[in-house]
Amino acid sequence: MAAANLLSEDQFLCSICLDVFTDPVRTPCGHNVCKNCIDKHWKMNFPMPCPMCKAVFYGRPQLRVNTFISEMVAQFRHKAQQKAGSGSGSGSGSSEQQVAKPADVPCDVCTGTKLKALKSCLVCLTSYCETHLEPHLTLSGLKRHQLIHPVENLEDRMCTKHDKPLELFCKTDQMCVCLMCSVLDHKTHEFVPLKEEYEGKKAALGKTEAEIQQMIRKRRLKIQEIKHSVKISKDDADREKAEGVQVFTALKESVDRGLNELMKEIEEKQKTTEKQAEVFIRDLEQEISVLTKRSTEVEQLSRSEDHLHLLQHFPSLKAAPPTKDWTEVRVRLPSHRGTVVRTVAQLEKTLGKETKKLFEDELKRVQQYAVDVTLDPDTAHPGLILSDDGKEVNDGDVEKNLPDTPERFSSLCVLGKQSFSSARFYYEVQVKGKTAWTLGVSRESINKKGDITLSPEDGYWTIWLRNGNEYEANTDYLDCLSLKSRPEKVGVFVDYEEGLVSFYDVDTAALMYSFTGCSFTERLYPFFSPGLNRGGKNSVPLVVSPVNQTE
């Protein structure tokens, strides 16, 4: 039709959706609109106004599709598509459009099979496939519309109160608003364009993403750390099992060897006794045989009535044949007393060697966790004297004038500066020449004032020396320690996770005592008390010594 060339592009646009007509209808007041658009418009408004001239209808008019305009629109669309195709180059063709999948945004204009939308229009609130998008790319009135990547729920981008696009961000209420909101409901508020707020929020999200990635990296590192700890634990467990098998195999062999030697000794003694008894019995039986023969001869002679015969043989038979005097003869019974004791003593000696070697190996392992400990003067009782390097402490008999802070003990005690809340640690203290001392660890929240009870329940895991020779572990009750020698240097080992506190005689590599099954939930501090001076009898200081690995 030649008339189509005389009309401008804007004359083919619906006044409601601002897009090219789809099923155009004429209102009673003479204006053309899309049938679907006017239906929606009148559903939301009563009385029903014309979107162009605002003429009001109180009854829904009967609307029919304007076939003339429909044909004009069809020709216009065809012409626009040809123009777009020729402008893209003779060698390029339109790619085959895809049918919308469940995860895709479908074209709102397609009828029947929905094609995948290529763009969504924020003005029309409609998503378009490539074909139905053409008017927005060719018509000057539609080119001004804002196109974005296809999205669903375009209605959510409209102000529900004013039916206008959400174009501004209210910083006061932290919400998206339309232009009408900015001059009505939010007129005194601070506004920025959506794009500006978008950039700010995007930057904030970038920072959040960086923080999240950092958190992820830290947690992955923590996973690696945990896996490494498990590997270390498994290696320790395998080594302990191997050493345990080796030690107990040696102990079992010693026990078996001792038992075999015991059985052999007892059996040999018994065989000797049995051989001696056999000799005695054989000699006795021989004598019995001789005596039985003589008894028979004597009996026969005594029955003889031949006077001459009896008198002739009497001299040779009147006395018993010569025999051995068995009165004092005894079987020498072997003494088995002490055999078992001697064997067990030898076994104990062997076990002692194995046990000593085991303790030496154990001490070597714990010494690997040695830490540098110095005494904390802020916690020291005023009567204590600390060396300048913080390694020695003893009772000075005179209290200094020091502030009574919450950290300071009111009894003769001092803590180490260093604290521990995980892993393992070990330190050594020289106690040579002292008649009293207390060593161990304490938790952070202990009571430092008044009467102090040194027990695990009150946060102390310690052992002490009293009266020069009484070694005791401060449990809920005093547990006396049976030591073979007086320790001159004491090693203190703590395994925080395992809940273990052990004390070693460093010089003999002997285990003095262990607190097991402890539950540590706070930081732990090394704990020291040098004991009272006692007029110089206990003036020797406690000395925190450097740890030298035992050979």
Coordinates of C-alpha atoms in Angstrom, one line a residue:
M1 CA 0.0 0.0 0.0
A2 CA 1.3 3.4 -1.0
A3 CA -0.4 5.0 2.1
A4 CA 2.0 3.2 4.4
N5 CA 4.8 5.3 3.0
L6 CA 3.0 8.5 4.0
L7 CA 2.7 7.6 7.7
S8 CA 5.5 8.2 10.3
E9 CA 6.8 5.6 12.6
D10 CA 5.1 7.1 15.6
Q11 CA 1.7 6.5 14.1
F12 CA 2.2 2.8 14.4
L13 CA 2.9 2.9 18.2
C14 CA 0.5 2.0 20.9
S15 CA 0.0 4.9 23.4
I16 CA 0.0 2.5 26.3
C17 CA 3.0 0.1 25.6
L18 CA 4.7 2.5 23.2
D19 CA 5.4 -0.4 21.0
V20 CA 4.2 -1.3 17.4
F21 CA 0.6 -2.2 17.5
T22 CA -0.4 -5.8 18.2
D23 CA -4.1 -6.5 17.3
P24 CA -4.9 -2.8 17.1
V25 CA -8.5 -1.7 18.1
R26 CA -10.2 1.7 17.9
T27 CA -11.8 3.2 21.0
P28 CA -15.2 5.0 20.6
C29 CA -13.3 8.3 20.9
G30 CA -11.2 7.3 17.8
H31 CA -7.8 6.4 19.2
N32 CA -6.0 3.1 18.2
V33 CA -4.3 0.9 20.9
C34 CA -3.3 -2.7 21.3
K35 CA -6.3 -4.9 22.3
N36 CA -4.3 -6.5 25.1
C37 CA -3.0 -3.2 26.4
I38 CA -6.5 -1.5 26.6
D39 CA -7.9 -4.6 28.3
K40 CA -5.3 -4.4 31.0
H41 CA -5.7 -0.6 31.3
W42 CA -9.4 -0.8 31.8
K43 CA -9.1 -3.7 34.3
M44 CA -7.1 -1.4 36.6
N45 CA -9.2 1.7 36.2
F46 CA -12.9 2.5 36.7
P47 CA -14.5 4.4 35.3
M48 CA -12.6 3.4 32.1
P49 CA -10.7 6.4 30.7
C50 CA -9.1 6.6 27.2
P51 CA -5.3 6.7 27.6
M52 CA -5.0 9.4 25.0
C53 CA -7.9 12.0 25.6
K54 CA -9.0 10.8 29.0
A55 CA -12.6 10.4 27.8
V56 CA -14.4 8.3 30.4
F57 CA -16.6 5.2 29.6
Y58 CA -18.8 3.8 32.4
G59 CA -19.7 0.7 30.4
R60 CA -17.1 -1.4 28.6
P61 CA -17.3 -0.5 24.9
Q62 CA -17.4 -3.3 22.3
L63 CA -14.0 -3.2 20.5
R64 CA -13.1 -4.9 17.3
V65 CA -9.7 -5.3 15.7
N66 CA -9.0 -2.5 13.1
T67 CA -8.2 -4.6 10.1
F68 CA -6.9 -1.6 8.1
I69 CA -4.5 -0.6 10.8
S70 CA -3.5 -4.3 11.2
E71 CA -2.6 -4.6 7.6
M72 CA -0.7 -1.3 7.7
V73 CA 1.3 -2.5 10.8
A74 CA 2.1 -5.8 9.1
Q75 CA 3.5 -4.1 6.0
F76 CA 5.4 -1.7 8.2
R77 CA 6.9 -4.5 10.2
H78 CA 7.9 -6.4 7.0
K79 CA 9.5 -3.2 5.6
A80 CA 11.4 -2.6 8.8
Q81 CA 12.7 -6.1 8.9
Q82 CA 13.8 -5.9 5.3
K83 CA 15.6 -2.6 6.1
A84 CA 17.3 -4.1 9.1
G85 CA 18.4 -7.2 7.1
S86 CA 19.9 -5.1 4.2
G87 CA 21.8 -2.9 6.7
S88 CA 23.5 -5.9 8.2
G89 CA 25.5 -6.8 5.1
S90 CA 24.7 -9.1 2.2
G91 CA 26.8 -12.0 3.5
S92 CA 25.4 -12.1 7.0
G93 CA 22.2 -13.8 7.8
S94 CA 20.1 -13.9 11.0
S95 CA 21.1 -16.8 13.3
E96 CA 18.4 -19.3 13.9
Q97 CA 16.5 -18.4 17.0
Q98 CA 16.2 -20.8 19.9
V99 CA 13.1 -22.1 21.5
A100 CA 12.9 -21.0 25.1
K101 CA 14.0 -23.6 27.6
P102 CA 12.6 -23.8 31.2
A103 CA 15.6 -21.9 32.5
D104 CA 15.4 -19.2 29.7
V105 CA 13.3 -16.0 29.7
P106 CA 10.6 -16.5 27.0
C107 CA 9.5 -13.8 24.5
D108 CA 6.2 -12.2 25.8
V109 CA 5.0 -11.4 22.2
C110 CA 5.4 -14.9 20.7
T111 CA 2.2 -16.9 20.4
G112 CA 2.3 -20.7 20.4
T113 CA 5.9 -21.8 20.7
K114 CA 7.8 -19.3 22.7
L115 CA 11.2 -18.3 21.5
K116 CA 14.1 -17.3 23.8
A117 CA 14.1 -13.6 24.6
L118 CA 17.0 -11.6 23.4
K119 CA 16.3 -8.4 25.4
S120 CA 13.8 -7.0 28.0
C121 CA 12.5 -3.4 27.7
L122 CA 12.2 -1.5 31.0
V123 CA 9.7 0.9 29.4
C124 CA 7.4 -1.6 27.8
L125 CA 8.0 -4.1 30.6
T126 CA 8.1 -6.8 27.9
S127 CA 10.7 -9.3 26.8
Y128 CA 11.4 -9.8 23.1
C129 CA 12.9 -12.4 20.9
E130 CA 15.1 -11.3 18.0
T131 CA 12.1 -10.9 15.6
H132 CA 9.9 -9.0 17.9
L133 CA 12.8 -6.8 19.1
E134 CA 13.2 -5.3 15.6
P135 CA 11.0 -2.3 16.1
H136 CA 13.0 -1.3 19.2
L137 CA 16.1 -1.3 16.9
T138 CA 14.6 0.6 14.0
L139 CA 11.8 2.9 15.1
S140 CA 13.0 6.2 16.5
G141 CA 10.3 6.3 19.2
L142 CA 11.3 2.9 20.5
K143 CA 15.1 3.4 20.2
R144 CA 14.9 5.6 23.3
H145 CA 13.6 2.7 25.4
Q146 CA 16.0 1.1 27.9
L147 CA 16.9 -2.4 26.9
I148 CA 18.6 -4.9 29.2
H149 CA 19.5 -8.6 29.2
P150 CA 16.3 -10.6 29.4
V151 CA 14.9 -10.9 32.9
E152 CA 11.7 -12.3 34.4
N153 CA 9.1 -10.5 36.5
L154 CA 9.4 -7.1 34.8
E155 CA 6.4 -5.9 36.8
D156 CA 8.7 -5.9 39.8
R157 CA 10.6 -3.0 38.2
M158 CA 7.5 -0.8 38.3
C159 CA 6.4 1.3 41.2
T160 CA 3.3 -0.5 42.6
K161 CA 1.8 2.8 43.7
H162 CA 2.4 5.1 40.7
D163 CA 2.8 2.5 37.9
K164 CA 6.1 4.2 36.8
P165 CA 9.6 2.6 36.3
L166 CA 11.8 2.5 39.4
E167 CA 14.6 4.9 38.3
L168 CA 15.9 6.4 41.6
F169 CA 17.3 5.1 44.9
C170 CA 16.1 6.7 48.1
K171 CA 19.2 6.7 50.4
T172 CA 17.1 7.8 53.3
D173 CA 14.7 4.8 53.2
Q174 CA 17.2 2.5 51.3
M175 CA 14.7 1.5 48.6
C176 CA 14.1 1.9 44.9
V177 CA 11.5 4.5 43.9
C178 CA 10.0 6.1 40.8
L179 CA 10.1 9.8 39.8
M180 CA 6.6 10.3 41.2
C181 CA 7.8 8.9 44.6
S182 CA 10.6 11.4 44.6
V183 CA 8.2 14.4 44.4
L184 CA 5.4 13.0 46.5
D185 CA 6.1 10.4 49.2
H186 CA 9.9 11.0 49.5
K187 CA 10.2 14.6 48.5
T188 CA 12.5 15.5 51.5
H189 CA 14.7 12.5 51.1
E190 CA 18.1 12.1 49.5
F191 CA 18.1 10.4 46.0
V192 CA 20.7 9.1 43.6
P193 CA 20.2 7.5 40.2
L194 CA 20.0 3.7 40.3
K195 CA 23.2 3.4 38.3
E196 CA 25.1 5.4 40.9
E197 CA 23.8 3.3 43.8
Y198 CA 24.4 0.2 41.7
E199 CA 28.0 1.1 41.3
G200 CA 28.4 1.7 45.0
K201 CA 26.6 -1.5 46.0
K202 CA 28.6 -3.4 43.3
A203 CA 31.9 -2.1 44.8
A204 CA 30.6 -3.1 48.3
L205 CA 29.8 -6.6 46.9
G206 CA 33.2 -6.8 45.4
K207 CA 34.7 -6.0 48.8
T208 CA 32.4 -8.6 50.4
E209 CA 33.3 -11.1 47.8
A210 CA 37.0 -10.5 48.5
E211 CA 36.4 -10.9 52.2
I212 CA 34.5 -14.2 51.6
Q213 CA 37.3 -15.4 49.3
Q214 CA 39.7 -14.6 52.1
M215 CA 37.6 -16.5 54.6
I216 CA 37.5 -19.4 52.2
R217 CA 41.2 -19.4 51.8
K218 CA 41.7 -19.3 55.6
R219 CA 39.4 -22.2 56.0
R220 CA 41.1 -24.2 53.3
L221 CA 44.4 -23.4 55.0
K222 CA 42.7 -24.6 58.3
I223 CA 41.7 -27.8 56.6
Q224 CA 45.2 -28.3 55.5
E225 CA 46.4 -27.6 59.0
I226 CA 43.9 -30.0 60.5
K227 CA 44.9 -32.7 57.9
H228 CA 48.6 -32.1 58.7
S229 CA 47.8 -32.4 62.4
V230 CA 46.0 -35.7 61.8
K231 CA 49.0 -36.9 59.8
I232 CA 51.4 -35.9 62.6
S233 CA 49.1 -37.6 65.1
K234 CA 49.0 -40.8 62.9
D235 CA 52.8 -40.7 62.6
D236 CA 53.1 -40.3 66.3
A237 CA 50.6 -43.1 66.9
D238 CA 52.4 -45.4 64.4
R239 CA 55.7 -44.7 66.1
E240 CA 54.3 -45.3 69.5
K241 CA 52.7 -48.5 68.4
A242 CA 56.0 -49.7 66.8
E243 CA 57.9 -48.8 70.0
G244 CA 55.3 -50.4 72.2
V245 CA 55.5 -53.6 70.2
Q246 CA 59.3 -53.5 70.4
V247 CA 59.3 -52.9 74.1
F248 CA 56.6 -55.3 75.1
T249 CA 58.1 -58.0 72.7
A250 CA 61.4 -57.6 74.6
L251 CA 59.6 -57.7 77.9
K252 CA 57.6 -60.8 76.8
E253 CA 60.8 -62.5 75.6
S254 CA 62.5 -61.7 79.0
V255 CA 59.5 -63.1 80.9
D256 CA 59.4 -66.3 78.7
R257 CA 63.2 -66.7 79.1
G258 CA 63.0 -66.2 82.8
L259 CA 60.1 -68.7 83.1
N260 CA 62.0 -71.3 81.0
E261 CA 65.1 -70.9 83.1
L262 CA 63.0 -71.2 86.3
M263 CA 61.3 -74.4 85.1
K264 CA 64.7 -75.8 83.9
E265 CA 66.4 -75.2 87.3
I266 CA 63.5 -76.7 89.3
E267 CA 63.4 -79.8 87.0
E268 CA 67.1 -80.3 87.2
K269 CA 67.0 -80.2 91.0
Q270 CA 64.2 -82.7 91.0
K271 CA 66.1 -85.1 88.6
T272 CA 69.1 -85.0 90.9
T273 CA 66.9 -85.9 93.9
E274 CA 65.3 -88.7 92.0
K275 CA 68.7 -90.2 90.9
Q276 CA 70.0 -90.1 94.5
A277 CA 66.8 -91.8 95.7
E278 CA 67.2 -94.5 93.0
V279 CA 70.7 -95.3 94.2
F280 CA 69.6 -95.6 97.8
I281 CA 66.6 -97.8 96.9
R282 CA 68.8 -100.1 94.7
D283 CA 71.3 -100.6 97.6
L284 CA 68.5 -101.2 100.1
E285 CA 66.9 -103.8 97.9
Q286 CA 70.2 -105.6 97.4
E287 CA 70.7 -105.8 101.2
I288 CA 67.1 -106.9 101.6
S289 CA 67.8 -109.7 99.2
V290 CA 70.9 -110.9 101.1
L291 CA 69.0 -110.6 104.4
T292 CA 66.1 -112.6 103.1
K293 CA 68.4 -115.4 101.9
R294 CA 70.1 -115.5 105.4
S295 CA 66.7 -115.5 107.1
T296 CA 65.7 -118.5 105.1
E297 CA 68.9 -120.4 105.9
V298 CA 68.6 -119.6 109.7
E299 CA 64.9 -120.7 109.6
Q300 CA 65.8 -124.0 107.9
L301 CA 68.7 -124.7 110.4
S302 CA 66.6 -123.9 113.4
R303 CA 64.1 -126.6 112.2
S304 CA 66.8 -129.2 111.8
E305 CA 66.8 -132.2 114.3
D306 CA 70.3 -133.2 113.3
H307 CA 72.4 -132.2 116.3
L308 CA 75.7 -132.4 114.5
H309 CA 74.5 -130.5 111.5
L310 CA 73.1 -127.6 113.5
L311 CA 76.3 -127.3 115.6
Q312 CA 78.5 -127.4 112.6
H313 CA 76.7 -124.5 110.8
F314 CA 75.7 -122.4 113.7
P315 CA 78.9 -120.3 113.8
S316 CA 78.4 -119.1 110.2
L317 CA 74.7 -118.3 110.7
K318 CA 74.5 -117.0 114.2
A319 CA 75.0 -113.3 113.1
A320 CA 73.3 -111.2 110.4
P321 CA 75.4 -110.6 107.2
P322 CA 77.3 -107.2 107.1
T323 CA 75.1 -104.3 105.9
K324 CA 75.2 -100.5 105.7
D325 CA 74.0 -98.4 108.6
W326 CA 71.1 -96.4 107.1
T327 CA 70.1 -94.6 110.3
E328 CA 71.6 -91.2 109.2
V329 CA 71.0 -91.7 105.5
R330 CA 68.6 -89.1 104.0
V331 CA 67.6 -88.0 100.6
R332 CA 68.8 -84.5 100.1
L333 CA 65.7 -82.5 99.3
P334 CA 66.4 -79.6 97.0
S335 CA 65.4 -76.1 98.3
H336 CA 63.2 -74.3 95.8
R337 CA 62.8 -71.4 98.1
G338 CA 64.0 -68.2 96.6
T339 CA 64.2 -69.6 93.1
V340 CA 61.2 -67.7 91.9
V341 CA 62.3 -64.6 93.8
R342 CA 65.8 -64.7 92.3
T343 CA 64.3 -65.2 88.8
V344 CA 61.8 -62.4 89.3
A345 CA 64.6 -60.1 90.6
Q346 CA 66.6 -60.8 87.5
L347 CA 63.6 -60.2 85.4
E348 CA 62.9 -57.0 87.3
K349 CA 66.5 -55.9 86.6
T350 CA 66.0 -56.6 82.9
L351 CA 62.6 -54.8 82.9
G352 CA 64.3 -51.9 84.7
K353 CA 66.8 -51.5 81.9
E354 CA 64.0 -51.6 79.3
T355 CA 61.8 -49.2 81.3
K356 CA 64.7 -46.8 81.8
K357 CA 65.4 -46.8 78.1
L358 CA 61.7 -46.2 77.4
F359 CA 61.6 -43.2 79.8
E360 CA 64.7 -41.8 78.2
D361 CA 63.1 -42.0 74.8
E362 CA 60.0 -40.4 76.2
L363 CA 61.9 -37.6 77.8
K364 CA 63.7 -36.9 74.5
R365 CA 60.4 -36.6 72.7
V366 CA 58.9 -34.2 75.2
Q367 CA 62.0 -32.1 75.2
Q368 CA 61.4 -31.3 71.6
Y369 CA 58.6 -29.0 72.8
A370 CA 60.8 -26.9 75.0
V371 CA 59.7 -23.2 75.3
D372 CA 61.5 -20.2 76.8
V373 CA 59.9 -19.3 80.2
T374 CA 60.6 -16.2 82.2
L375 CA 59.1 -15.2 85.5
D376 CA 56.4 -12.4 85.6
P377 CA 57.3 -9.8 88.3
D378 CA 53.7 -8.4 88.1
T379 CA 52.4 -11.6 89.6
A380 CA 55.2 -12.2 92.1
H381 CA 54.4 -12.0 95.9
P382 CA 56.2 -9.0 97.4
G383 CA 58.5 -11.3 99.5
L384 CA 60.0 -13.0 96.4
I385 CA 63.3 -12.0 94.9
L386 CA 63.5 -12.4 91.1
S387 CA 66.7 -12.2 89.1
D388 CA 67.1 -9.5 86.4
D389 CA 66.8 -12.0 83.6
G390 CA 63.6 -13.5 85.1
K391 CA 65.0 -17.0 85.4
E392 CA 65.6 -17.3 89.2
V393 CA 63.3 -16.8 92.2
N394 CA 63.7 -17.3 96.0
D395 CA 62.1 -16.1 99.2
G396 CA 63.8 -12.9 100.5
D397 CA 62.3 -13.0 104.0
V398 CA 61.3 -9.3 103.7
E399 CA 58.2 -8.1 101.8
K400 CA 58.8 -5.1 99.4
N401 CA 56.3 -2.3 99.2
L402 CA 54.5 -3.1 95.9
P403 CA 51.0 -2.3 94.7
D404 CA 48.5 -5.0 95.6
T405 CA 47.2 -5.5 92.0
P406 CA 44.7 -8.2 91.1
E407 CA 47.5 -10.0 89.2
R408 CA 49.8 -10.2 92.2
F409 CA 49.7 -13.3 94.5
S410 CA 49.1 -12.8 98.2
S411 CA 51.0 -16.1 98.9
L412 CA 54.6 -17.0 98.0
C413 CA 54.0 -17.7 94.3
V414 CA 54.8 -16.4 90.8
L415 CA 53.6 -17.2 87.3
G416 CA 55.6 -17.3 84.0
K417 CA 55.0 -14.5 81.6
Q418 CA 54.3 -16.9 78.8
S419 CA 50.8 -18.5 78.4
F420 CA 49.6 -21.4 76.3
S421 CA 46.2 -22.4 75.0
S422 CA 47.0 -25.2 72.5
A423 CA 49.6 -27.7 71.4
R424 CA 52.4 -28.9 73.7
F425 CA 55.1 -27.2 75.8
Y426 CA 57.9 -28.2 78.1
Y427 CA 60.3 -26.4 80.5
E428 CA 62.8 -27.4 83.1
V429 CA 63.5 -26.1 86.6
Q430 CA 66.6 -26.7 88.7
V431 CA 65.6 -27.6 92.3
K432 CA 69.0 -28.9 93.6
G433 CA 69.7 -28.0 97.2
K434 CA 66.2 -27.0 98.1
T435 CA 64.1 -28.4 100.9
A436 CA 60.8 -27.1 99.7
W437 CA 59.3 -26.0 96.3
T438 CA 56.1 -26.2 94.2
L439 CA 56.1 -26.5 90.4
G440 CA 53.4 -27.0 87.7
V441 CA 50.9 -25.0 85.7
S442 CA 47.8 -23.0 86.5
R443 CA 44.8 -21.7 84.5
E444 CA 44.3 -18.0 83.8
S445 CA 41.3 -17.4 86.1
I446 CA 42.9 -18.8 89.3
N447 CA 42.3 -17.0 92.6
K448 CA 45.6 -15.2 93.6
K449 CA 44.3 -13.8 96.9
G450 CA 43.8 -15.3 100.4
D451 CA 44.0 -19.0 101.0
I452 CA 44.9 -20.9 97.8
T453 CA 44.0 -24.6 97.3
L454 CA 46.4 -26.3 95.0
S455 CA 44.1 -28.7 93.2
P456 CA 43.0 -29.3 89.6
E457 CA 39.4 -28.3 90.7
D458 CA 40.8 -24.9 91.6
G459 CA 42.9 -24.6 88.4
Y460 CA 46.3 -25.9 89.6
W461 CA 48.2 -28.9 88.4
T462 CA 51.3 -29.1 90.7
I463 CA 53.7 -31.3 92.7
W464 CA 55.7 -30.2 95.6
L465 CA 58.5 -31.0 98.0
R466 CA 57.9 -30.5 101.8
N467 CA 60.2 -31.0 104.8
G468 CA 63.1 -31.9 102.7
N469 CA 62.0 -35.4 101.7
E470 CA 58.2 -35.5 101.2
Y471 CA 57.3 -35.5 97.5
E472 CA 53.5 -35.2 96.8
A473 CA 51.1 -34.5 93.9
N474 CA 48.5 -31.9 94.7
T475 CA 45.4 -33.8 93.6
D476 CA 42.0 -33.5 95.4
Y477 CA 43.9 -35.3 98.1
L478 CA 47.7 -35.4 98.6
D479 CA 49.2 -38.3 96.5
C480 CA 52.6 -39.4 97.9
L481 CA 55.3 -40.0 95.3
S482 CA 57.7 -42.9 95.6
L483 CA 60.9 -41.7 94.1
K484 CA 64.2 -43.7 93.9
S485 CA 66.3 -40.6 94.1
R486 CA 66.1 -36.9 94.9
P487 CA 65.5 -35.0 91.7
E488 CA 67.9 -32.1 91.0
K489 CA 66.1 -30.8 87.9
V490 CA 62.4 -31.2 87.2
G491 CA 60.9 -31.2 83.7
V492 CA 57.3 -30.1 83.2
F493 CA 55.4 -31.2 80.1
V494 CA 51.9 -30.2 79.1
D495 CA 49.8 -31.6 76.2
Y496 CA 46.9 -29.2 76.0
E497 CA 44.6 -31.1 73.7
E498 CA 45.4 -34.5 75.3
G499 CA 44.7 -33.0 78.8
L500 CA 48.1 -34.2 80.2
V501 CA 50.5 -32.7 82.7
S502 CA 53.7 -34.8 83.4
F503 CA 56.7 -34.2 85.7
Y504 CA 60.1 -35.8 85.0
D505 CA 63.3 -36.3 87.0
V506 CA 65.5 -35.0 84.1
D507 CA 68.8 -36.6 85.4
T508 CA 67.4 -40.1 85.7
A509 CA 64.8 -39.7 82.9
A510 CA 62.2 -41.0 85.4
L511 CA 58.5 -40.1 85.3
M512 CA 57.6 -38.6 88.6
Y513 CA 53.8 -38.1 88.2
S514 CA 51.2 -37.4 85.5
F515 CA 47.8 -35.7 85.7
T516 CA 45.7 -37.3 83.0
G517 CA 42.2 -36.7 81.6
C518 CA 42.4 -33.0 82.3
S519 CA 40.0 -30.6 80.6
F520 CA 41.7 -27.4 79.6
T521 CA 39.5 -24.5 78.4
E522 CA 41.6 -21.5 79.4
R523 CA 45.2 -20.3 78.9
L524 CA 47.7 -22.1 81.0
Y525 CA 50.7 -20.4 82.8
P526 CA 53.8 -22.0 84.3
F527 CA 53.5 -21.9 88.1
F528 CA 56.4 -21.6 90.7
S529 CA 56.8 -21.3 94.4
P530 CA 60.3 -21.5 95.9
G531 CA 59.0 -22.1 99.4
L532 CA 59.9 -20.2 102.6
N533 CA 63.6 -19.4 103.3
R534 CA 63.5 -21.1 106.7
G535 CA 66.4 -19.2 108.1
G536 CA 68.6 -19.9 105.1
K537 CA 67.8 -23.7 105.0
N538 CA 65.9 -23.1 101.8
S539 CA 67.6 -20.0 100.4
V540 CA 68.7 -21.7 97.1
P541 CA 66.6 -20.2 94.3
L542 CA 64.4 -22.1 91.8
V543 CA 66.2 -21.7 88.4
V544 CA 64.4 -21.9 85.0
S545 CA 67.1 -23.8 83.1
P546 CA 67.8 -24.1 79.4
V547 CA 66.7 -27.5 78.0
N548 CA 69.6 -29.7 76.8
Q549 CA 68.5 -32.7 74.8
T550 CA 69.4 -35.9 76.7
E551 CA 71.9 -38.1 74.8

